[in-house]
PDB file of C-alpha atoms and ligand atoms in Angstrom:
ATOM      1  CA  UNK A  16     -11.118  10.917 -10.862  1.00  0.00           C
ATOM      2  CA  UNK A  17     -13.599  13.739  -9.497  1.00  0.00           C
ATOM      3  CA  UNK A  18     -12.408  13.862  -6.220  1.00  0.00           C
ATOM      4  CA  UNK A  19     -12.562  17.837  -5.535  1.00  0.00           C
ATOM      5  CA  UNK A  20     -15.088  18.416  -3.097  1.00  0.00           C
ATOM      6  CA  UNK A  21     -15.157  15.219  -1.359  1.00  0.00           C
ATOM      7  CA  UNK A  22     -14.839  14.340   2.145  1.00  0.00           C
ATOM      8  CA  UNK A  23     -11.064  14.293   3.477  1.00  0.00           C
ATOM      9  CA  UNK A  24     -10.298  11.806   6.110  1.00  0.00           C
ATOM     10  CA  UNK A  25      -9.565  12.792  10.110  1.00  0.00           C
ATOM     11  CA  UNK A  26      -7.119  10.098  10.114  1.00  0.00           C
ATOM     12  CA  UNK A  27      -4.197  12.637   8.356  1.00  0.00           C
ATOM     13  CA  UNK A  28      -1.013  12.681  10.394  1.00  0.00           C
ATOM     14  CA  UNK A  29       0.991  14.993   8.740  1.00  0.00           C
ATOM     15  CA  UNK A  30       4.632  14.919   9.971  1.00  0.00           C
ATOM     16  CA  UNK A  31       6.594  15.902   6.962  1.00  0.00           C
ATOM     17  CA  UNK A  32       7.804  19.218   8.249  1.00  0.00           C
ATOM     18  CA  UNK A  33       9.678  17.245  10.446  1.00  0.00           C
ATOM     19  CA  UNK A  34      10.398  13.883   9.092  1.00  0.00           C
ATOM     20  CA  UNK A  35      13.742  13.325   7.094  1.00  0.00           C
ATOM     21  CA  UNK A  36      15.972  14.912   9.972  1.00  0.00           C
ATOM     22  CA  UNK A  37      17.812  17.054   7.489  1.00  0.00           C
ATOM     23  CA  UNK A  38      20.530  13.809   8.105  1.00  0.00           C
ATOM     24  CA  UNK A  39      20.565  12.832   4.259  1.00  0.00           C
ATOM     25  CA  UNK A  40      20.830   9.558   5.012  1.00  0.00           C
ATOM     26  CA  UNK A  41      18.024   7.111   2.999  1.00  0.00           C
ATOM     27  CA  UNK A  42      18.965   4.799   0.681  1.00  0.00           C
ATOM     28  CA  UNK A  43      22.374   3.660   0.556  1.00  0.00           C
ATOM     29  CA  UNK A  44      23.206   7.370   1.746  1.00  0.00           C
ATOM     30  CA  UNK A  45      21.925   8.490  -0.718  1.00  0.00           C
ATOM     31  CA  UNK A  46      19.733  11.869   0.598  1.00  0.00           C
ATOM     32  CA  UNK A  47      16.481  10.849  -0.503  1.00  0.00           C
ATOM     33  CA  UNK A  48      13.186  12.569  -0.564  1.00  0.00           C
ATOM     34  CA  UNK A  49      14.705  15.545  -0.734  1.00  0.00           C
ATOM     35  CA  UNK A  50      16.200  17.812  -3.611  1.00  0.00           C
ATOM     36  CA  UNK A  51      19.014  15.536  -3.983  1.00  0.00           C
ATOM     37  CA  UNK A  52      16.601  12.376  -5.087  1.00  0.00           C
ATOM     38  CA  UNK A  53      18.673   9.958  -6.784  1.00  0.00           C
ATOM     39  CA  UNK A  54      16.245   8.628  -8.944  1.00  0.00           C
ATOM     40  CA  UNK A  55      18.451   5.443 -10.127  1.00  0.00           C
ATOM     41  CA  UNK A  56      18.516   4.979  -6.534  1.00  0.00           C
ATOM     42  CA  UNK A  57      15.047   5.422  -5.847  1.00  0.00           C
ATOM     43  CA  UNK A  58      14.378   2.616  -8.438  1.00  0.00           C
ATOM     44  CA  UNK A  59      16.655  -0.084  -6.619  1.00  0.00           C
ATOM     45  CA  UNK A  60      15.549   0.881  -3.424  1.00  0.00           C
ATOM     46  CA  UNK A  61      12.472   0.186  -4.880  1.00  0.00           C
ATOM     47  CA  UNK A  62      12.735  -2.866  -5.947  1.00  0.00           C
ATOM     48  CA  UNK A  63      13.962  -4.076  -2.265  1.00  0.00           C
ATOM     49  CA  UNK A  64      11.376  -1.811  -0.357  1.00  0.00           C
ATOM     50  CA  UNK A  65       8.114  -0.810  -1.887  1.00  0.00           C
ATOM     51  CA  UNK A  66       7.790  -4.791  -2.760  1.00  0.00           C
ATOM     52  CA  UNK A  67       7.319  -4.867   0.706  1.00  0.00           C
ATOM     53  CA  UNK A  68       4.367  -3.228   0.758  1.00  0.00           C
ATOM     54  CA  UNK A  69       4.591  -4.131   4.728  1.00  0.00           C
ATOM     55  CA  UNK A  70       7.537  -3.139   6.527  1.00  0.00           C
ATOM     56  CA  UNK A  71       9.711  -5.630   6.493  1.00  0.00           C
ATOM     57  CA  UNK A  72      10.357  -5.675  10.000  1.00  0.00           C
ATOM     58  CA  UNK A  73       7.384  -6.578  10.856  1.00  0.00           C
ATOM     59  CA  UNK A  74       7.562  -9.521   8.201  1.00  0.00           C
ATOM     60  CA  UNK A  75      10.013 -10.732   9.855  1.00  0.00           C
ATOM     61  CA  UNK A  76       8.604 -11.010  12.521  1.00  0.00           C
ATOM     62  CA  UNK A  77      11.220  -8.606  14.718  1.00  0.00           C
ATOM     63  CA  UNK A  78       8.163  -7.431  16.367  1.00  0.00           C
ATOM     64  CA  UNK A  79       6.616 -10.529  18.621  1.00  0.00           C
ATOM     65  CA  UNK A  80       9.094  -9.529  21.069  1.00  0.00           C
ATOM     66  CA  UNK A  81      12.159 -10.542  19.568  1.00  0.00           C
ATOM     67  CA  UNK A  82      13.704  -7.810  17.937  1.00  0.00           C
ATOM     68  CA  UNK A  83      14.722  -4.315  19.229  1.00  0.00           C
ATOM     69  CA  UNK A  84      12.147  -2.810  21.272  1.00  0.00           C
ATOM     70  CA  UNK A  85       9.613   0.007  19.031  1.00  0.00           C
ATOM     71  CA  UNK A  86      11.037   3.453  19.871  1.00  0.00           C
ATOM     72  CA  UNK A  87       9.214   5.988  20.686  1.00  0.00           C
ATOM     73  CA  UNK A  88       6.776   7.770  18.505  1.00  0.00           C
ATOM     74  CA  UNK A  89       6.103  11.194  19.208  1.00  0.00           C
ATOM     75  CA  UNK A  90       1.789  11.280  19.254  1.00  0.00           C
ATOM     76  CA  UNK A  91       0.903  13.685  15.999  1.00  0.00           C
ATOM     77  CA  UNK A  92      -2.515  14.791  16.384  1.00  0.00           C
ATOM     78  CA  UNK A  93      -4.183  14.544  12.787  1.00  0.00           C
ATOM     79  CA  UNK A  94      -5.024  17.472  11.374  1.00  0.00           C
ATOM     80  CA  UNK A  95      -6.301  18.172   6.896  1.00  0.00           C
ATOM     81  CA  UNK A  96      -3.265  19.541   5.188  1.00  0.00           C
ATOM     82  CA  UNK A  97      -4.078  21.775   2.546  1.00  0.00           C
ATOM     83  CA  UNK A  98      -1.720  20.993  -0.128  1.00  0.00           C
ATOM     84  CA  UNK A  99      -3.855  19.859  -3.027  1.00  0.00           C
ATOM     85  CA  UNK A 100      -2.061  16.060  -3.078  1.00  0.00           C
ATOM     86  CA  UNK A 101      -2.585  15.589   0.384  1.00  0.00           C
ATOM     87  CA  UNK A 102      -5.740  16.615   0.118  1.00  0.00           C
ATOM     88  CA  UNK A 103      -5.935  13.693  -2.413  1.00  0.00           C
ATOM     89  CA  UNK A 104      -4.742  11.378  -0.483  1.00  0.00           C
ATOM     90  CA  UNK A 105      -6.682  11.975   2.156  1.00  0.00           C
ATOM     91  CA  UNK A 106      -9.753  11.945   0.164  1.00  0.00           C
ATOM     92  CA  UNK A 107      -9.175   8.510  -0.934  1.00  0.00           C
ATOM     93  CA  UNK A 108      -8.403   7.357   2.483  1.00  0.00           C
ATOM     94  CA  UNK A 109     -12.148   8.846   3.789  1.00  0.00           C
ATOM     95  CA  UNK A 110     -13.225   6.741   0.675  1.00  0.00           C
ATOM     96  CA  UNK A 111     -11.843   3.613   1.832  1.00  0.00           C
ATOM     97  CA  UNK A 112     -12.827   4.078   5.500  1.00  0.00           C
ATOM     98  CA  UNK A 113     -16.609   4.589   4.038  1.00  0.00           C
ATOM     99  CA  UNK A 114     -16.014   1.319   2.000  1.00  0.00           C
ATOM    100  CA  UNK A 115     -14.624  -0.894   4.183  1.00  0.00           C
ATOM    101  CA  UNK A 116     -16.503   0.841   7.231  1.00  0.00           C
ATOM    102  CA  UNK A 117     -19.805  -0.424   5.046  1.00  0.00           C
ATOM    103  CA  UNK A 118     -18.446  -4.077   4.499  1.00  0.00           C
ATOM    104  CA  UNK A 119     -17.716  -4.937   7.480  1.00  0.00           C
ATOM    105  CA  UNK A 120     -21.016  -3.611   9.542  1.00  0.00           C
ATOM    106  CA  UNK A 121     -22.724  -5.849   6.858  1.00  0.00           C
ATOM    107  CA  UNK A 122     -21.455  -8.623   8.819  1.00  0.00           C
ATOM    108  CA  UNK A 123     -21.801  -6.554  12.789  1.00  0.00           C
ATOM    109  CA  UNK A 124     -18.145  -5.514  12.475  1.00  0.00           C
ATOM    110  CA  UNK A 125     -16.493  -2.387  13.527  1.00  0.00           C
ATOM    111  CA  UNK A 126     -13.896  -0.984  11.191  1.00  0.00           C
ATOM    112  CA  UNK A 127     -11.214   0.533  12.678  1.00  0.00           C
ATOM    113  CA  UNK A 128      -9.890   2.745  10.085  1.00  0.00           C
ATOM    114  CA  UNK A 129      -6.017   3.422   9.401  1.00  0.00           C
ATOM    115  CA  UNK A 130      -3.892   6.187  10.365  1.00  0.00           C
ATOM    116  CA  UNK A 131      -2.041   7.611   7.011  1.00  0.00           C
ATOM    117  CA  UNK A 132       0.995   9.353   8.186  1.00  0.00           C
ATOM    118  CA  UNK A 133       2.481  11.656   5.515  1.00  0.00           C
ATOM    119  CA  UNK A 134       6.172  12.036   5.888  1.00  0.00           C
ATOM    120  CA  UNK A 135       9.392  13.051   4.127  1.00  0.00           C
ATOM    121  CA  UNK A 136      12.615  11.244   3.833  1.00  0.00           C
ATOM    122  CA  UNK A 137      12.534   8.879   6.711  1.00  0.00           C
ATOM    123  CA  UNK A 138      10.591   8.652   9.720  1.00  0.00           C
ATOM    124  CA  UNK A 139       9.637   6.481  13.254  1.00  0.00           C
ATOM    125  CA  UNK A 140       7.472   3.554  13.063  1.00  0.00           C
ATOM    126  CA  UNK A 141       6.395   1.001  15.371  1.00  0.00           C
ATOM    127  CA  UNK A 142       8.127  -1.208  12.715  1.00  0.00           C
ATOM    128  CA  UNK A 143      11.252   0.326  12.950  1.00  0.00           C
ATOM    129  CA  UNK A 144      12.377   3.129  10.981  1.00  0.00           C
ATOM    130  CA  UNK A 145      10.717   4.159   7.563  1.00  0.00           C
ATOM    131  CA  UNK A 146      12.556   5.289   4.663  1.00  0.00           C
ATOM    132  CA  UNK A 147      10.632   6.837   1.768  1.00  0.00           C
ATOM    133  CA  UNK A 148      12.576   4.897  -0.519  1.00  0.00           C
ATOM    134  CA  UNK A 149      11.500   1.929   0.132  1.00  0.00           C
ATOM    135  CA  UNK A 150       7.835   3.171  -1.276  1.00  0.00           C
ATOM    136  CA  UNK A 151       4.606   3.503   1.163  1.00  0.00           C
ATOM    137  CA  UNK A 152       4.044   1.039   3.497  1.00  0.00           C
ATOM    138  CA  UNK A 153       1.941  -0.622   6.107  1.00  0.00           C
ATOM    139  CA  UNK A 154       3.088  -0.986   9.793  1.00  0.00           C
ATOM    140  CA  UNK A 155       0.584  -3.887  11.400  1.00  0.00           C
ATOM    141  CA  UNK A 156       2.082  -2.998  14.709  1.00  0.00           C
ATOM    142  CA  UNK A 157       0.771   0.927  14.579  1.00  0.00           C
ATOM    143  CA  UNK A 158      -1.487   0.130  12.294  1.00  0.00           C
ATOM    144  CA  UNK A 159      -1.132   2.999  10.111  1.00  0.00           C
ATOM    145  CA  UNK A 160       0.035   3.607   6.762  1.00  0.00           C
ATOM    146  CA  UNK A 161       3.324   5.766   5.926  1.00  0.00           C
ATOM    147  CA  UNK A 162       3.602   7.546   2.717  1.00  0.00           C
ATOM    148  CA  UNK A 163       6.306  10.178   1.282  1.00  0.00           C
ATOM    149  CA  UNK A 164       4.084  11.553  -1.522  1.00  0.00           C
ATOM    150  CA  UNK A 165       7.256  12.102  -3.737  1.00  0.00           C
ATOM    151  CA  UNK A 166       6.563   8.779  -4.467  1.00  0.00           C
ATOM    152  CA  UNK A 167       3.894   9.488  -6.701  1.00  0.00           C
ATOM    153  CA  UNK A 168       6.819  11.251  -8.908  1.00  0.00           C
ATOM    154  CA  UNK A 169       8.309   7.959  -9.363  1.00  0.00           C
ATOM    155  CA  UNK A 170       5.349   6.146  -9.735  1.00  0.00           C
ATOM    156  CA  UNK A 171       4.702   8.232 -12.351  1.00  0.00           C
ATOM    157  CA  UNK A 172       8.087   9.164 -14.119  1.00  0.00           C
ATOM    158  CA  UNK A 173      10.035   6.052 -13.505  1.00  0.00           C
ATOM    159  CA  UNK A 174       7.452   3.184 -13.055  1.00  0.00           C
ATOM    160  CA  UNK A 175       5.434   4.242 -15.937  1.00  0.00           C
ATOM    161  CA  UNK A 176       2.198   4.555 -13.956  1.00  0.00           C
ATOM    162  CA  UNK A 177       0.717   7.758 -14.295  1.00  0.00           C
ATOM    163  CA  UNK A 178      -2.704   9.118 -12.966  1.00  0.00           C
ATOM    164  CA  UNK A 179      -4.668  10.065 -10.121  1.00  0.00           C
ATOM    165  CA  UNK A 180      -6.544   6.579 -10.315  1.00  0.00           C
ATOM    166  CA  UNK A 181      -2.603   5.226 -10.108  1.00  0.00           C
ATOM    167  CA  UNK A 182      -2.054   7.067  -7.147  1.00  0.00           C
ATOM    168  CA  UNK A 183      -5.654   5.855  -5.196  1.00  0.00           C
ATOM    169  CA  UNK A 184      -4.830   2.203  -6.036  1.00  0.00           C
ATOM    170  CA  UNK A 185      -1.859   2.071  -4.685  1.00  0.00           C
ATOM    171  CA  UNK A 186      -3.235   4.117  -1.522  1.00  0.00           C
ATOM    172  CA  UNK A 187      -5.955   1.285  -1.665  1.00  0.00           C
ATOM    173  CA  UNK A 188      -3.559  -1.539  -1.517  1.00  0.00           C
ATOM    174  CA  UNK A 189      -2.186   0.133   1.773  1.00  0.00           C
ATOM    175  CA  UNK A 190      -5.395  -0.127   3.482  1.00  0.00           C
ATOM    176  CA  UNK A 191      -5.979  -3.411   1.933  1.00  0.00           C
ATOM    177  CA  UNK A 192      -2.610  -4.339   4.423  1.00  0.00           C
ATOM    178  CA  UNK A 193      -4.758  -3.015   6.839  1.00  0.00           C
ATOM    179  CA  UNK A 194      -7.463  -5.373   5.975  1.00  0.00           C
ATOM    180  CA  UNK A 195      -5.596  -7.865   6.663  1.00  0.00           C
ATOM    181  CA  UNK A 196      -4.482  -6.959   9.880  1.00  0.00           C
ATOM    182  CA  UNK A 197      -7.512  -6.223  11.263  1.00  0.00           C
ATOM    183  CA  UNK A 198      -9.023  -9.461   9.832  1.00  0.00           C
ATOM    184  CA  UNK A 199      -6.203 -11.755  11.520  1.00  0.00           C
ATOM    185  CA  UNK A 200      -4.870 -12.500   8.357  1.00  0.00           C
ATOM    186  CA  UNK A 201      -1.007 -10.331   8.081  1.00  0.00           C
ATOM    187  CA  UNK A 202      -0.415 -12.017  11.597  1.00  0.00           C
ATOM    188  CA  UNK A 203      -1.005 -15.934  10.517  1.00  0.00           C
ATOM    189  CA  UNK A 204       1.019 -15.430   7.630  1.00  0.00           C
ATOM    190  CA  UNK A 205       3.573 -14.005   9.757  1.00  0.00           C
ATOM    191  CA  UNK A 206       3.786 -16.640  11.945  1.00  0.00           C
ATOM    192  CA  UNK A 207       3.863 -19.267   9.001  1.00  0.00           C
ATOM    193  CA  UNK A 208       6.206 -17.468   7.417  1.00  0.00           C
ATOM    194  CA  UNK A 209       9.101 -17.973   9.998  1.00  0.00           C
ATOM    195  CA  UNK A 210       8.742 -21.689  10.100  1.00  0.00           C
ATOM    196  CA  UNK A 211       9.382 -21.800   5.651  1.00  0.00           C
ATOM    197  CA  UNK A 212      12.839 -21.391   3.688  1.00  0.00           C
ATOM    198  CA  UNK A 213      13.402 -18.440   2.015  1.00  0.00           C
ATOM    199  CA  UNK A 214      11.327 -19.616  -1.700  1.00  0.00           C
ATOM    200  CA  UNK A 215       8.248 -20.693   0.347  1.00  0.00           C
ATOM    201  CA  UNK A 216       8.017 -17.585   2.709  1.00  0.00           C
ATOM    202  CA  UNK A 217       8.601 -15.416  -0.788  1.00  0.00           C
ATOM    203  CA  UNK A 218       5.045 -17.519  -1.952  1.00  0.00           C
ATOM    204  CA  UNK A 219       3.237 -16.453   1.014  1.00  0.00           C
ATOM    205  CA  UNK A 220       4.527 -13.228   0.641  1.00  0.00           C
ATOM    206  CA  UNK A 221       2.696 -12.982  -3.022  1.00  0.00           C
ATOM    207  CA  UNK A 222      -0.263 -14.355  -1.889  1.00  0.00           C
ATOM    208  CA  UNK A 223      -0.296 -11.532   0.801  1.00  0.00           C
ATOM    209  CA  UNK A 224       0.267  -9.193  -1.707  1.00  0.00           C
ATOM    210  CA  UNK A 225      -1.948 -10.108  -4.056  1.00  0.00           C
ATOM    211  CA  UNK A 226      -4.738 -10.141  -1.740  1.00  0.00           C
ATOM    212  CA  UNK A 227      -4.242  -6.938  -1.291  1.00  0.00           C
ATOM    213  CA  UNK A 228      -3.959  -5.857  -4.771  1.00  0.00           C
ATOM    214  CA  UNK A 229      -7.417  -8.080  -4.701  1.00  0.00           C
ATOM    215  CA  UNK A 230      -8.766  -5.813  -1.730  1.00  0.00           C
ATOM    216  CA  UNK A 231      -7.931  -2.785  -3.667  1.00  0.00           C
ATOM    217  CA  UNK A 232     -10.183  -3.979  -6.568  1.00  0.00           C
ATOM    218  CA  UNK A 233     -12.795  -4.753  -3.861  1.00  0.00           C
ATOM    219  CA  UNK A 234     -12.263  -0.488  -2.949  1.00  0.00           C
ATOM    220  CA  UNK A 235     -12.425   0.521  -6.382  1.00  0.00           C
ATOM    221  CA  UNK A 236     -15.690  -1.475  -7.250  1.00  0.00           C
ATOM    222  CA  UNK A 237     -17.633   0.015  -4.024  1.00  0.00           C
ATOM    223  CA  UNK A 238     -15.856   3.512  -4.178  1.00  0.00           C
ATOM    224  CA  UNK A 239     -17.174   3.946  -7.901  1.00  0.00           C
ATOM    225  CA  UNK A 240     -20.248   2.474  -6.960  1.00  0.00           C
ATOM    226  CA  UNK A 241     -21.668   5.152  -4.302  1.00  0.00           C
ATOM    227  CA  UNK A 242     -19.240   8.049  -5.609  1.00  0.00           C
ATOM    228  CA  UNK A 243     -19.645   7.632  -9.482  1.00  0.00           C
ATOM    229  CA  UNK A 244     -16.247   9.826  -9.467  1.00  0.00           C
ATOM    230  CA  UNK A 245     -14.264   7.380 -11.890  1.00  0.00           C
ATOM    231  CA  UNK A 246     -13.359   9.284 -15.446  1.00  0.00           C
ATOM    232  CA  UNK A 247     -12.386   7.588 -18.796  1.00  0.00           C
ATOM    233  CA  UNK A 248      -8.991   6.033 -18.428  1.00  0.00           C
ATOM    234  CA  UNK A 249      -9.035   5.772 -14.696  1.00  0.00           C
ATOM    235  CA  UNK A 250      -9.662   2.343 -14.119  1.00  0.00           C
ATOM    236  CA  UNK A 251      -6.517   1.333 -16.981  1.00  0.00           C
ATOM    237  CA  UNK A 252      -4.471   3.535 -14.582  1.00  0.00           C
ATOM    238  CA  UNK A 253      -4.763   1.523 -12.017  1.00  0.00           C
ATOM    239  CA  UNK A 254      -4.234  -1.689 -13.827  1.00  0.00           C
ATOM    240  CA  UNK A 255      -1.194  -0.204 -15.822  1.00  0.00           C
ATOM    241  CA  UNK A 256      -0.109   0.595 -12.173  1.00  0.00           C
ATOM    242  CA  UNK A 257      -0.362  -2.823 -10.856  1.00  0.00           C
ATOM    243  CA  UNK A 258       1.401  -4.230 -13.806  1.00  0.00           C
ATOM    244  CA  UNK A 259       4.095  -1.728 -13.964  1.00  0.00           C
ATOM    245  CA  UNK A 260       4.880  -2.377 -10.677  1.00  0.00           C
ATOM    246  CA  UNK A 261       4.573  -6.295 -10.905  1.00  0.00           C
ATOM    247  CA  UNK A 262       7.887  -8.549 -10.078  1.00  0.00           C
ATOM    248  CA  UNK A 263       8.978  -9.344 -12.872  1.00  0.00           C
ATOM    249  CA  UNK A 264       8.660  -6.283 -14.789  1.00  0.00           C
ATOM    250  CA  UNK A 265      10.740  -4.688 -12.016  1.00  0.00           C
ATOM    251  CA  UNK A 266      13.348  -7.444 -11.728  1.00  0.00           C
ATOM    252  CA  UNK A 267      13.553  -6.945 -15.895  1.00  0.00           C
ATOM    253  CA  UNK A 268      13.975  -3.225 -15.652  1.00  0.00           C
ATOM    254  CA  UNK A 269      16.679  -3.228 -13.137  1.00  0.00           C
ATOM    255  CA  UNK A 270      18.220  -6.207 -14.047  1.00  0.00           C
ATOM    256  CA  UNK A 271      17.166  -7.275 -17.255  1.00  0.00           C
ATOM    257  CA  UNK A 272      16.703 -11.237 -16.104  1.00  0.00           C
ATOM    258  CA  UNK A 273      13.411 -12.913 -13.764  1.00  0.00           C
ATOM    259  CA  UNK A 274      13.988 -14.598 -10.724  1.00  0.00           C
ATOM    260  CA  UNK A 275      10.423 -15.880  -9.911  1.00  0.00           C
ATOM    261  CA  UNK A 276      11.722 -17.581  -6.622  1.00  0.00           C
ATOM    262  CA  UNK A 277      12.763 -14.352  -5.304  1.00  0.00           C
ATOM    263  CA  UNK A 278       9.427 -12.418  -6.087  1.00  0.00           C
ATOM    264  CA  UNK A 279       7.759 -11.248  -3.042  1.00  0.00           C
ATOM    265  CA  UNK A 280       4.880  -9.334  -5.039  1.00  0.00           C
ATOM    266  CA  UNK A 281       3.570 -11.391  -7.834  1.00  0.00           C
ATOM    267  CA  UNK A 282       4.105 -11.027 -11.621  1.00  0.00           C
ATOM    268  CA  UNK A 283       2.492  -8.346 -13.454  1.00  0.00           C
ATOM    269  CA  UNK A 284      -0.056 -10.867 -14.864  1.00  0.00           C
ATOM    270  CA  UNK A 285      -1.048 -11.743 -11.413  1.00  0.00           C
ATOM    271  CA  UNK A 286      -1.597  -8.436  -9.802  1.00  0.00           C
ATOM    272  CA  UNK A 287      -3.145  -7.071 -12.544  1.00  0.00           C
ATOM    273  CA  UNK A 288      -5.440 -10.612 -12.423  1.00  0.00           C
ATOM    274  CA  UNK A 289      -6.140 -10.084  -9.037  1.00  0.00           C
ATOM    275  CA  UNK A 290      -7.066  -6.400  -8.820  1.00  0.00           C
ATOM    276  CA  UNK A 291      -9.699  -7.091 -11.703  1.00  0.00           C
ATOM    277  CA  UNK A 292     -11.272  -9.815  -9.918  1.00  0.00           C
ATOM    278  CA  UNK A 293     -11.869  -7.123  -6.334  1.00  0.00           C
ATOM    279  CA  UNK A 294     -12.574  -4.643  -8.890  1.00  0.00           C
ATOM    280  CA  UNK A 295     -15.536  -7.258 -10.960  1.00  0.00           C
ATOM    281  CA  UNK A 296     -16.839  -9.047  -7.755  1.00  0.00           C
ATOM    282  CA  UNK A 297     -16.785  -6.154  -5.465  1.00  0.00           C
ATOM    283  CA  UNK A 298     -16.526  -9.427  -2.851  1.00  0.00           C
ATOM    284  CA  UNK A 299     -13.704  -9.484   0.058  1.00  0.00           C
ATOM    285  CA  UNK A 300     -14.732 -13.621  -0.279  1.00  0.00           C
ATOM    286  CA  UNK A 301     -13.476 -13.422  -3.621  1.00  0.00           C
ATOM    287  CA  UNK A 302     -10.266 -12.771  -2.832  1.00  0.00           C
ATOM    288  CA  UNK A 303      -8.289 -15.755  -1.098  1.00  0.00           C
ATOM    289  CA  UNK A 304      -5.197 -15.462  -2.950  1.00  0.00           C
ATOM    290  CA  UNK A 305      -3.947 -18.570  -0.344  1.00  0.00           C
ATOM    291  CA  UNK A 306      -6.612 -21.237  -1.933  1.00  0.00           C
ATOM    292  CA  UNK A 307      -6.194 -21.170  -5.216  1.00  0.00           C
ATOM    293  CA  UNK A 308      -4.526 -23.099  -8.444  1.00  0.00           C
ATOM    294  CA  UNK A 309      -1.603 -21.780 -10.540  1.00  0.00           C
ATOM    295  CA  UNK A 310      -2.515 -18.274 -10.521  1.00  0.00           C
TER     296      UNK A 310
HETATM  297 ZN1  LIG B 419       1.846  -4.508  -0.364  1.00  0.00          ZN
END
């Protein structure tokens, strides 16, 4: 990906000087994000947090006024960190407000872009707290998305998903939360959710997800389309990324056996299914993961 050069976003919050609280804490205890990184413990965390994707919190609904009031989040003004995968991120994130800004004023609607808050270790949502091991995120109630950049060592080194075009698609399925947020769409499903058992709230969960793998396609389509920054292998990044990271090749890595009722993602063959389609049709229509047969 040719990104060097490119606009970075405004909407940076960088709080990772201060994030982590130097209490260890994270996973289990275990002092994550920091030099200490338990990378076995990473991976479980994993596989109960970054299949998330949203805080979950906020999935369970905790935040319509039932659960513990938000604390209070210190106001970080953004500012354009200099550190070269930052800088990346933050390029990618000016690329998807410049998408998504164009998309919606085709149909006379405002986009209200994302914050991205970079942090380390843990840090204060409007969610509740936010561990980096539990992968980036998307708080609906802040409306920003959280990200310990470490991650990206994982991604790469113990998910098997290498690349810069790795990295931006998983960015992009952040902001495809967002999408969903500001189209109405996290909050339905939220509300549906707490009236369903466990196995059909874990559906709508994929569908969620999936959709936003879809809206991440949608991203990549546009973004390559004005920007022409894509390189050879890019685009297999991304896909190797959303399989890698796919239910049941996590479940079979950590625990060698499938449990499709419990996935909360999708299978590999479905997010991988669903990115291509965004990334094909370029069309945010194309993607209702909700209405659709089998897959
Ligand atoms: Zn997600």
């Amino acid at each position: 990906m040719r990104w060097q050069g490119q606009r970075e976003s405004d909407n940076v919050e960088d709080v990772r000087s201060d994030s982590g609280g130097g209490t260890g804490g994270g996973f289990g205890g275990l002092p994550i994000g920091g030099r200490g990184l338990s990378l076995g413990g990473v991976v479980v965390a994993l596989i109960a947090g970054w299949i998330f994707g949203i805080n979950p919190l906020a999935l369970l609904g905790l935040m319509d006024g039932g659960g513990p009031a938000p604390q209070a989040q210190r106001e970080v003004a953004p500012s354009h960190p200099t550190d070269e995968r930052a800088r990346f991120a933050s390029v990618v994130l000016a690329d998807t407000e410049d998408v998504w800004g164009a998309i919606m004023g085709r149909s006379q609607r405002r986009y209200e872009p994302p914050r991205m808050v970079l942090f380390r270790g843990r840090t204060q949502t409007a969610c509740g707290q936010g561990e980096a091991a539990a992968g980036p995120f998307y708080c609906p109630a802040d409306r920003k998305v959280y990200i310990d950049l470490s991650f990206f060592d994982v991604l790469s080194q113990r998910l098997g998903a290498p690349g810069d075009f790795a990295q931006a698609y998983v960015i992009a399925h952040e902001v495809g939360h967002h999408m969903q947020t500001e189209l109405g769409l996290t909050q339905r499903v939220d509300a549906q959710r707490q009236r369903l058992g466990q196995a059909q709230a874990n559906a709508l969960s994929v569908r969620l997800e999936l959709q936003a793998d879809c809206f991440a396609g949608v991203w990549a389509h546009h973004s390559q389309k004005g920007k022409n920054w894509l390189e050879a292998g890019d685009i297999e990044e991304a896909l190797n990324a959303a399989s890698q990271i796919g239910d049941d090749t996590l479940q079979r890595r950590s625990r060698g056996t499938v449990v499709p009722e419990s996935f909360t993602h999708g299978s590999s063959a479905q997010r991988v299914m669903w990115f291509k389609r965004g990334l094909q049709t370029g069309q945010p229509a194309q993607c209702n993961t909700f209405e659709t047969a089998g897959s």
